[in-house]
Amino acid sequence: MNAGQLQSLKDLIEFLKQQEVGEFELEQEGLKVRLSFAGQGRSAGNNVDLGQLSHLLQYAPAASPAAVAAPAHLSNVSAGPSAVELSTAGEEAGLHIIKSPIVGTFYEASAPGAEPYIKVGDQVESGQVVCIVEAMKLMNEIESDVAGEVVKRMVASGQPVEYGQPLFAVRRR
Amino acid sequence: MVDTLDSDALDADVKETMFSGKLHIFSSIGSTNTLAMQQAAKGAAHGSVYIAEEQTAGRGRGAHAWHSEPYAGLCVSILLRPQMAAADGLWLSLATGLAVQQAIENVTALVADIRWPNDLLFGGRKVGGILLEMNAEATRVRYAVIGVGINVNHRQFPPELRDLATSLRLETDRVPLRQDLLVAVLKCLADEIVGLMKPACFANARAGILARMQQKSRWVCGKQVFVDEAGGYTGVTAGLDEHGFLLVQTANGVRKVLSGGVRDRSAKG
């Protein structure tokens, strides 16, 4: 998470505190944020300490954006520690995302029926071809730019992909 | 008389282009594209050209085989190291179709139709096919290989291909020498590539490609098509978008064709 994103998150938390929102979830473009505020006998919002942000980093699939706001009087929320969870396709989880450099159709193998270039659980090397993205009869070999273990494939073979769309998550070694 | 290629004469004919001194002719190899990609990975130079008198394992899109007889077809793959972003590499696909169309016209006076993105057709039958392969990072193309196959001297095709394929010999009495056709292809392609590779010319080159596709392909506008993509759908072609992707007007709105597989709707039955 970069400085700009962190500032946006701080602003969001301020807003949610003002609105006395008990829980909040946001999921979009590889970033998943879940916030819940809890307090003991006083305005729980004041307990939210940005220094206590716990970063739970896991890949969030590019699902349709879903924002769930559950307004609640914070004084009614049961006691417990403040909790802010952040899930993002970021570096802190050691996950590297291989993205498509072009618009096209994703293929896991060089030809129909052929073995996939890589499978979840495989070890890949930097520079190793991991898939093909085809557009206009141009077969574009996509390489891994890190060495590590393939932990997730985000796209099914034959699916269209957009420029910059995540294709694989790789745990660096 | 066998229509063989003369490497010295070829080299002399392309000496003004990026291909000068970089022509490699083989009597028989599996696939010129496969060889070119292998050589590219080993560091072969920009402008290297790999030509086969016969391909034993020619490839098309989706691993379709490309029919090849010795000395009958033109099988050539061109290795480029263009200074461009991966997304811009797609322009090579349309540019190659236009270059091959122009080359065929220059040596036979016949104008082939272009089925988006770059199939060359006479009367709905394929006379030329193009397959590009690219190795790229997001911000730059490491190398790209342009594979071109043209049916030249074939007098007939196997029964399963007769309705799908044709050759220049079957289309005209003025059968060109493969050598002349190859020189024309390389020169036309060099003109297109030079335009796309110079940053100052890039915008003009793209606009020119879009305009010529509109003029020189009967598939770009108003054609009833079946698109073998995303489960398959039908519609009427509605021009190209600013990136050169084909637009198809369907009952559910305009769709963008990504990968080809565009067929005459009547052929689908």
Coordinates of C-alpha atoms in Angstrom, one line a residue:
Chain A
M1 CA 0.0 0.0 0.0
N2 CA 1.5 3.3 -1.0
A3 CA 1.3 6.6 0.8
G4 CA -1.6 7.9 -1.3
Q5 CA -3.7 4.8 -0.6
L6 CA -2.9 5.0 3.1
Q7 CA -4.1 8.6 3.2
S8 CA -7.3 7.7 1.4
L9 CA -7.8 5.0 4.0
K10 CA -7.3 7.4 6.9
D11 CA -9.8 9.8 5.3
L12 CA -12.3 6.9 4.9
I13 CA -11.9 5.9 8.6
E14 CA -12.5 9.5 9.7
F15 CA -15.6 9.6 7.6
L16 CA -16.9 6.3 9.0
K17 CA -16.2 7.4 12.5
Q18 CA -18.2 10.6 12.0
Q19 CA -21.0 8.5 10.6
E20 CA -20.8 6.1 13.5
V21 CA -20.6 3.2 11.2
G22 CA -19.9 -0.1 12.9
E23 CA -18.6 -2.2 10.1
F24 CA -17.5 -1.5 6.5
E25 CA -16.3 -3.6 3.7
L26 CA -14.9 -2.6 0.3
E27 CA -13.6 -4.8 -2.4
Q28 CA -12.3 -3.6 -5.8
E29 CA -9.4 -4.0 -8.2
G30 CA -7.4 -6.3 -6.1
L31 CA -7.9 -4.3 -2.9
K32 CA -10.1 -5.6 -0.1
V33 CA -10.7 -3.5 3.0
R34 CA -12.8 -4.6 6.0
L35 CA -13.2 -2.2 8.9
S36 CA -15.1 -2.8 12.2
F37 CA -15.1 -0.5 15.1
A38 CA -15.7 -1.6 18.7
G39 CA -15.5 0.1 22.0
Q40 CA -16.0 -0.2 25.7
G41 CA -18.3 2.3 27.3
R42 CA -17.2 5.2 25.2
S43 CA -17.2 6.2 21.7
A44 CA -15.5 3.3 20.1
G45 CA -14.5 5.3 17.1
N46 CA -12.0 7.0 19.3
N47 CA -10.3 3.7 19.9
V48 CA -9.4 3.3 16.2
D49 CA -5.6 3.9 16.2
L50 CA -4.1 4.0 12.8
G51 CA -0.9 2.8 14.4
Q52 CA -2.7 -0.4 15.2
L53 CA -3.7 -1.2 11.7
S54 CA -3.2 -4.8 11.2
H55 CA -2.4 -5.7 7.6
L56 CA -3.8 -8.9 6.5
L57 CA -2.6 -9.3 3.0
Q58 CA -4.3 -11.7 0.7
Y59 CA -5.2 -11.5 -2.9
A60 CA -8.8 -10.3 -3.5
P61 CA -10.1 -11.5 -6.9
A62 CA -11.2 -8.8 -9.2
A63 CA -14.8 -9.3 -8.2
S64 CA -17.6 -6.7 -8.8
P65 CA -17.1 -3.8 -6.4
A66 CA -19.1 -4.4 -3.3
A67 CA -19.4 -1.9 -0.6
V68 CA -21.3 -2.9 2.5
A69 CA -22.0 -0.3 5.1
A70 CA -23.8 -1.4 8.2
P71 CA -24.6 1.7 10.2
A72 CA -24.6 1.0 14.0
H73 CA -24.4 3.0 17.1
L74 CA -20.9 2.3 18.2
S75 CA -21.8 2.3 21.9
N76 CA -23.9 -0.7 21.1
V77 CA -21.1 -2.7 19.6
S78 CA -19.8 -5.3 21.9
A79 CA -16.5 -4.8 23.6
G80 CA -13.3 -5.8 21.9
P81 CA -10.2 -4.5 20.4
S82 CA -10.3 -2.1 17.5
A83 CA -9.7 -4.1 14.3
V84 CA -8.9 -2.9 10.8
E85 CA -8.1 -5.5 8.3
L86 CA -6.6 -4.7 5.0
S87 CA -6.4 -7.2 2.2
T88 CA -4.5 -6.2 -0.9
A89 CA -2.4 -7.8 -3.6
G90 CA 0.6 -6.0 -2.2
E91 CA 4.2 -6.8 -1.6
E92 CA 3.9 -7.4 2.2
A93 CA 2.3 -10.8 1.7
G94 CA 5.2 -11.7 -0.6
L95 CA 2.7 -12.1 -3.4
H96 CA 3.7 -10.7 -6.8
I97 CA 1.0 -10.2 -9.4
I98 CA 1.7 -11.0 -13.0
K99 CA -0.5 -8.7 -15.1
S100 CA -1.5 -8.7 -18.7
P101 CA 0.4 -6.1 -20.8
I102 CA -2.3 -6.2 -23.5
V103 CA -6.0 -6.6 -24.1
G104 CA -6.7 -10.1 -25.4
T105 CA -7.7 -13.7 -24.7
F106 CA -5.9 -15.6 -22.0
Y107 CA -4.6 -19.1 -22.8
E108 CA -2.9 -21.3 -20.2
A109 CA -1.3 -23.5 -22.9
S110 CA 0.5 -23.0 -26.2
A111 CA -2.3 -24.9 -28.0
P112 CA -5.7 -26.5 -27.3
G113 CA -5.1 -29.7 -25.4
A114 CA -1.5 -28.9 -24.6
E115 CA -0.1 -28.9 -21.1
P116 CA -0.5 -25.6 -19.3
Y117 CA 2.7 -23.5 -19.1
I118 CA 2.3 -23.4 -15.3
K119 CA -0.1 -24.7 -12.6
V120 CA -0.9 -23.6 -9.1
G121 CA 1.8 -24.9 -6.8
D122 CA 4.5 -24.9 -9.5
Q123 CA 7.8 -23.1 -9.0
V124 CA 8.5 -20.5 -11.7
E125 CA 11.7 -18.8 -12.6
S126 CA 12.0 -15.1 -13.6
G127 CA 11.7 -15.0 -17.4
Q128 CA 9.7 -18.2 -17.6
V129 CA 6.7 -18.1 -20.0
V130 CA 3.5 -18.6 -17.9
C131 CA 0.7 -18.1 -20.4
I132 CA -0.3 -16.6 -23.7
V133 CA -2.5 -13.6 -24.2
E134 CA -3.8 -13.4 -27.8
A135 CA -5.2 -10.5 -29.6
M136 CA -5.5 -10.0 -33.4
K137 CA -3.8 -13.3 -34.0
L138 CA -0.8 -12.0 -32.1
M139 CA 0.3 -14.6 -29.5
N140 CA 1.9 -12.7 -26.7
E141 CA 4.1 -14.8 -24.4
I142 CA 3.7 -13.5 -20.9
E143 CA 6.8 -14.1 -18.6
S144 CA 7.0 -14.2 -14.9
D145 CA 9.1 -11.3 -13.7
V146 CA 9.9 -13.0 -10.4
A147 CA 11.0 -16.4 -9.1
G148 CA 8.7 -18.2 -6.7
E149 CA 5.7 -20.4 -6.2
V150 CA 2.5 -19.9 -8.2
V151 CA -0.3 -19.6 -5.6
K152 CA -3.2 -18.5 -7.7
R153 CA -4.4 -18.2 -11.3
M154 CA -7.0 -15.4 -11.6
V155 CA -8.3 -16.1 -15.1
A156 CA -9.7 -19.1 -16.8
S157 CA -8.3 -20.3 -20.1
G158 CA -10.1 -18.7 -23.0
Q159 CA -11.4 -15.7 -21.0
P160 CA -10.9 -12.2 -22.2
V161 CA -8.5 -10.0 -20.2
E162 CA -8.0 -6.3 -20.0
Y163 CA -4.8 -4.3 -20.0
G164 CA -3.2 -4.6 -16.6
Q165 CA -5.6 -7.3 -15.4
P166 CA -4.0 -9.7 -12.8
L167 CA -3.3 -13.1 -14.2
F168 CA -1.3 -15.0 -11.6
A169 CA -0.2 -14.5 -8.0
V170 CA 3.4 -15.6 -7.3
R171 CA 4.9 -15.9 -3.8
R172 CA 8.5 -14.7 -4.1
R173 CA 11.3 -16.9 -2.8
Chain B
M1 CA 10.8 -26.1 -63.6
V2 CA 11.1 -25.9 -59.8
D3 CA 10.5 -22.4 -58.5
T4 CA 13.5 -22.2 -56.1
L5 CA 14.7 -19.2 -54.2
D6 CA 18.1 -17.6 -54.9
S7 CA 19.6 -16.2 -51.7
D8 CA 22.2 -13.9 -53.3
A9 CA 19.6 -12.3 -55.6
L10 CA 17.2 -11.9 -52.8
D11 CA 19.7 -10.2 -50.6
A12 CA 20.6 -7.8 -53.4
D13 CA 16.9 -7.0 -53.9
V14 CA 16.4 -6.1 -50.2
K15 CA 19.7 -4.3 -49.6
E16 CA 17.9 -1.0 -48.8
T17 CA 15.8 -2.5 -46.1
M18 CA 16.4 -3.7 -42.4
F19 CA 16.6 -7.3 -43.8
S20 CA 19.8 -6.8 -45.8
G21 CA 22.4 -9.5 -45.0
K22 CA 20.0 -11.2 -42.6
L23 CA 18.2 -13.7 -44.8
H24 CA 18.3 -17.4 -43.8
I25 CA 16.9 -19.9 -46.4
F26 CA 16.3 -23.5 -45.4
S27 CA 15.3 -26.3 -47.8
S28 CA 13.0 -27.9 -45.2
I29 CA 12.3 -27.1 -41.6
G30 CA 9.4 -27.7 -39.2
S31 CA 8.1 -24.1 -38.7
T32 CA 9.8 -20.8 -39.6
N33 CA 8.0 -19.1 -36.7
T34 CA 9.3 -21.7 -34.2
L35 CA 12.8 -21.3 -35.5
A36 CA 12.6 -17.5 -35.4
M37 CA 11.3 -17.5 -31.8
Q38 CA 14.1 -19.8 -30.8
Q39 CA 16.7 -17.6 -32.5
A40 CA 15.1 -14.5 -31.0
A41 CA 15.5 -16.0 -27.5
K42 CA 19.2 -16.6 -28.3
G43 CA 19.7 -13.0 -29.3
A44 CA 19.3 -13.0 -33.1
A45 CA 19.3 -9.5 -34.7
H46 CA 16.4 -7.2 -35.5
G47 CA 15.4 -7.8 -39.2
S48 CA 16.5 -11.5 -39.3
V49 CA 14.4 -13.4 -41.9
Y50 CA 13.8 -17.1 -41.9
I51 CA 12.5 -18.7 -45.1
A52 CA 11.7 -22.3 -45.8
E53 CA 11.3 -24.0 -49.2
E54 CA 9.2 -26.5 -47.3
Q55 CA 7.6 -26.4 -43.9
T56 CA 6.8 -29.8 -42.3
A57 CA 5.1 -28.4 -39.2
G58 CA 3.6 -25.1 -40.2
R59 CA 1.4 -23.5 -37.7
G60 CA -1.6 -21.2 -37.6
R61 CA -3.7 -19.7 -34.8
G62 CA -4.7 -22.2 -32.1
A63 CA -2.2 -24.7 -33.5
H64 CA -4.0 -25.1 -36.8
A65 CA -1.7 -26.8 -39.2
W66 CA -0.7 -24.8 -42.3
H67 CA -0.6 -26.9 -45.5
S68 CA 2.8 -26.8 -47.2
E69 CA 4.2 -28.4 -50.3
P70 CA 7.8 -28.0 -51.3
Y71 CA 8.4 -25.0 -53.5
A72 CA 4.7 -24.3 -53.7
G73 CA 4.1 -21.8 -50.9
L74 CA 6.0 -19.0 -49.5
C75 CA 6.8 -19.5 -45.8
V76 CA 8.7 -16.7 -44.1
S77 CA 9.1 -15.4 -40.6
I78 CA 10.6 -12.1 -39.7
L79 CA 12.2 -11.2 -36.4
L80 CA 11.8 -7.7 -35.1
R81 CA 12.9 -5.9 -32.0
P82 CA 10.7 -2.9 -32.2
Q83 CA 11.0 -0.1 -29.6
M84 CA 7.4 0.0 -28.6
A85 CA 5.0 -1.0 -25.8
A86 CA 3.4 -4.4 -25.9
A87 CA 0.0 -3.0 -26.5
D88 CA 1.3 -1.1 -29.6
G89 CA 2.7 -4.4 -30.9
L90 CA -0.8 -5.2 -32.0
W91 CA -0.5 -2.7 -34.9
L92 CA 2.0 -5.1 -36.5
S93 CA -0.9 -7.6 -37.0
L94 CA -3.0 -5.2 -39.1
A95 CA 0.1 -3.7 -40.8
T96 CA 1.3 -7.2 -41.9
G97 CA -2.1 -8.0 -43.5
L98 CA -2.0 -4.7 -45.4
A99 CA 1.6 -5.3 -46.5
V100 CA 1.0 -8.8 -47.8
Q101 CA -2.2 -7.6 -49.6
Q102 CA -0.1 -4.8 -51.3
A103 CA 2.7 -7.3 -52.2
I104 CA 0.3 -9.7 -53.9
E105 CA -1.2 -6.8 -55.8
N106 CA 2.2 -5.5 -56.8
V107 CA 3.2 -8.8 -58.4
T108 CA -0.1 -10.2 -59.7
A109 CA -2.4 -7.1 -60.1
L110 CA -4.9 -9.0 -58.0
V111 CA -6.3 -7.4 -54.9
A112 CA -7.0 -10.0 -52.1
D113 CA -9.6 -9.2 -49.5
I114 CA -8.5 -8.9 -45.9
R115 CA -10.6 -10.8 -43.3
W116 CA -9.9 -9.0 -40.0
P117 CA -7.3 -9.0 -38.7
N118 CA -5.1 -10.2 -41.5
D119 CA -6.3 -13.3 -43.5
L120 CA -5.9 -12.8 -47.2
L121 CA -8.8 -14.2 -49.3
F122 CA -9.9 -14.6 -52.8
G123 CA -13.6 -15.5 -53.2
G124 CA -13.8 -16.4 -49.5
R125 CA -10.9 -18.8 -49.8
K126 CA -7.7 -18.3 -47.9
V127 CA -4.6 -17.5 -50.0
G128 CA -2.4 -16.2 -47.2
G129 CA -2.3 -16.5 -43.4
I130 CA -0.3 -14.6 -40.8
L131 CA 0.6 -15.5 -37.3
L132 CA 2.5 -13.2 -35.0
E133 CA 4.3 -14.2 -31.8
M134 CA 5.6 -11.7 -29.3
N135 CA 7.6 -11.7 -26.2
A136 CA 7.1 -8.6 -24.2
E137 CA 7.1 -6.8 -20.9
A138 CA 4.4 -4.3 -20.1
T139 CA 6.4 -1.4 -21.2
R140 CA 8.4 -2.8 -24.1
V141 CA 8.4 -5.5 -26.7
R142 CA 11.5 -7.7 -26.4
Y143 CA 11.0 -9.3 -29.8
A144 CA 8.2 -10.1 -32.2
V145 CA 8.0 -12.7 -35.0
I146 CA 5.8 -12.1 -38.0
G147 CA 5.0 -15.4 -39.8
V148 CA 3.6 -15.2 -43.3
G149 CA 2.4 -18.1 -45.4
I150 CA 1.2 -17.6 -49.0
N151 CA -0.1 -20.3 -51.3
V152 CA 1.6 -19.6 -54.6
N153 CA 2.0 -22.6 -57.0
H154 CA -0.5 -25.1 -55.6
R155 CA -2.6 -26.6 -58.4
Q156 CA -5.0 -28.2 -56.0
F157 CA -5.6 -28.8 -52.4
P158 CA -6.6 -31.8 -50.4
P159 CA -10.4 -32.4 -50.4
E160 CA -10.9 -31.0 -46.8
L161 CA -9.2 -27.7 -47.8
R162 CA -10.8 -27.2 -51.3
D163 CA -13.5 -24.9 -50.0
L164 CA -11.2 -23.1 -47.6
A165 CA -8.0 -22.5 -49.5
T166 CA -6.8 -21.2 -52.8
S167 CA -3.5 -20.3 -54.4
L168 CA -2.2 -17.5 -56.7
R169 CA -1.9 -20.1 -59.5
L170 CA -5.6 -21.0 -59.1
E171 CA -6.6 -17.4 -59.2
T172 CA -4.5 -16.0 -62.1
D173 CA -2.6 -16.9 -65.2
R174 CA 0.1 -14.5 -64.1
V175 CA 1.7 -16.8 -61.5
P176 CA 4.5 -14.9 -59.9
L177 CA 7.9 -16.3 -59.0
R178 CA 8.0 -16.9 -55.3
Q179 CA 11.3 -14.9 -55.3
D180 CA 9.5 -11.8 -56.6
L181 CA 6.6 -12.2 -54.2
L182 CA 9.0 -12.6 -51.3
V183 CA 10.9 -9.4 -52.2
A184 CA 7.6 -7.6 -52.5
V185 CA 6.4 -8.9 -49.1
L186 CA 9.7 -7.8 -47.5
K187 CA 9.7 -4.4 -49.0
C188 CA 6.0 -3.7 -48.2
L189 CA 6.5 -4.9 -44.7
A190 CA 9.6 -2.8 -44.2
D191 CA 7.7 0.3 -45.2
E192 CA 5.0 -0.5 -42.6
I193 CA 7.5 -1.3 -39.9
V194 CA 9.5 1.8 -40.4
G195 CA 6.4 3.9 -39.9
L196 CA 5.3 2.1 -36.7
M197 CA 8.8 2.1 -35.2
K198 CA 9.6 5.8 -35.4
P199 CA 7.9 7.6 -32.5
A200 CA 7.4 10.7 -34.6
C201 CA 5.6 8.7 -37.3
F202 CA 3.6 6.4 -35.0
A203 CA 0.4 8.4 -34.9
N204 CA 0.3 8.9 -38.6
A205 CA 1.1 5.2 -39.2
R206 CA -1.8 4.1 -37.0
A207 CA -4.2 6.5 -38.7
G208 CA -3.1 5.3 -42.1
I209 CA -3.5 1.6 -41.1
L210 CA -7.1 2.3 -39.8
A211 CA -8.0 4.2 -43.0
R212 CA -6.5 1.5 -45.3
M213 CA -8.3 -1.3 -43.4
Q214 CA -11.6 0.5 -44.0
Q215 CA -10.8 0.9 -47.7
K216 CA -9.2 -2.4 -48.5
S217 CA -11.1 -4.9 -46.4
R218 CA -14.7 -5.8 -47.2
W219 CA -15.0 -7.3 -43.7
V220 CA -14.6 -4.2 -41.7
C221 CA -18.0 -2.6 -42.3
G222 CA -21.5 -4.1 -43.1
K223 CA -20.5 -7.8 -43.2
Q224 CA -22.7 -10.3 -41.6
V225 CA -20.4 -12.4 -39.4
F226 CA -20.2 -15.2 -36.9
V227 CA -17.5 -14.6 -34.2
D228 CA -16.1 -17.7 -32.6
E229 CA -15.3 -16.0 -29.3
A230 CA -16.9 -15.7 -25.9
G231 CA -19.2 -18.6 -26.7
G232 CA -19.9 -17.4 -30.3
Y233 CA -22.2 -14.7 -31.5
T234 CA -23.4 -13.2 -34.7
G235 CA -23.8 -9.6 -36.0
V236 CA -22.8 -7.1 -38.6
T237 CA -19.3 -5.6 -38.6
A238 CA -19.3 -1.9 -37.6
G239 CA -15.8 -0.6 -38.3
L240 CA -12.7 -0.6 -36.1
D241 CA -12.1 1.1 -32.8
E242 CA -9.2 3.4 -32.2
H243 CA -6.9 0.5 -31.4
G244 CA -7.8 -1.5 -34.5
F245 CA -10.2 -4.0 -32.8
L246 CA -13.1 -5.0 -35.0
L247 CA -16.6 -3.9 -33.8
V248 CA -19.6 -6.0 -34.4
Q249 CA -23.2 -4.8 -34.0
T250 CA -25.2 -7.5 -32.3
A251 CA -28.8 -7.7 -31.1
N252 CA -27.4 -6.9 -27.6
G253 CA -25.3 -3.9 -28.6
V254 CA -21.8 -3.4 -30.1
R255 CA -19.1 -6.0 -29.2
K256 CA -15.4 -5.8 -29.7
V257 CA -13.6 -8.8 -31.3
L258 CA -10.4 -9.5 -29.5
S259 CA -8.8 -12.5 -31.2
G260 CA -10.2 -13.2 -34.6
G261 CA -12.2 -16.2 -35.5
V262 CA -14.4 -14.0 -37.6
R263 CA -16.3 -16.0 -40.3
D264 CA -18.9 -15.2 -42.9
R265 CA -22.2 -15.8 -41.3
S266 CA -23.5 -17.9 -44.1
A267 CA -20.6 -20.3 -43.7
K268 CA -21.8 -21.1 -40.2
G269 CA -25.1 -22.4 -41.5

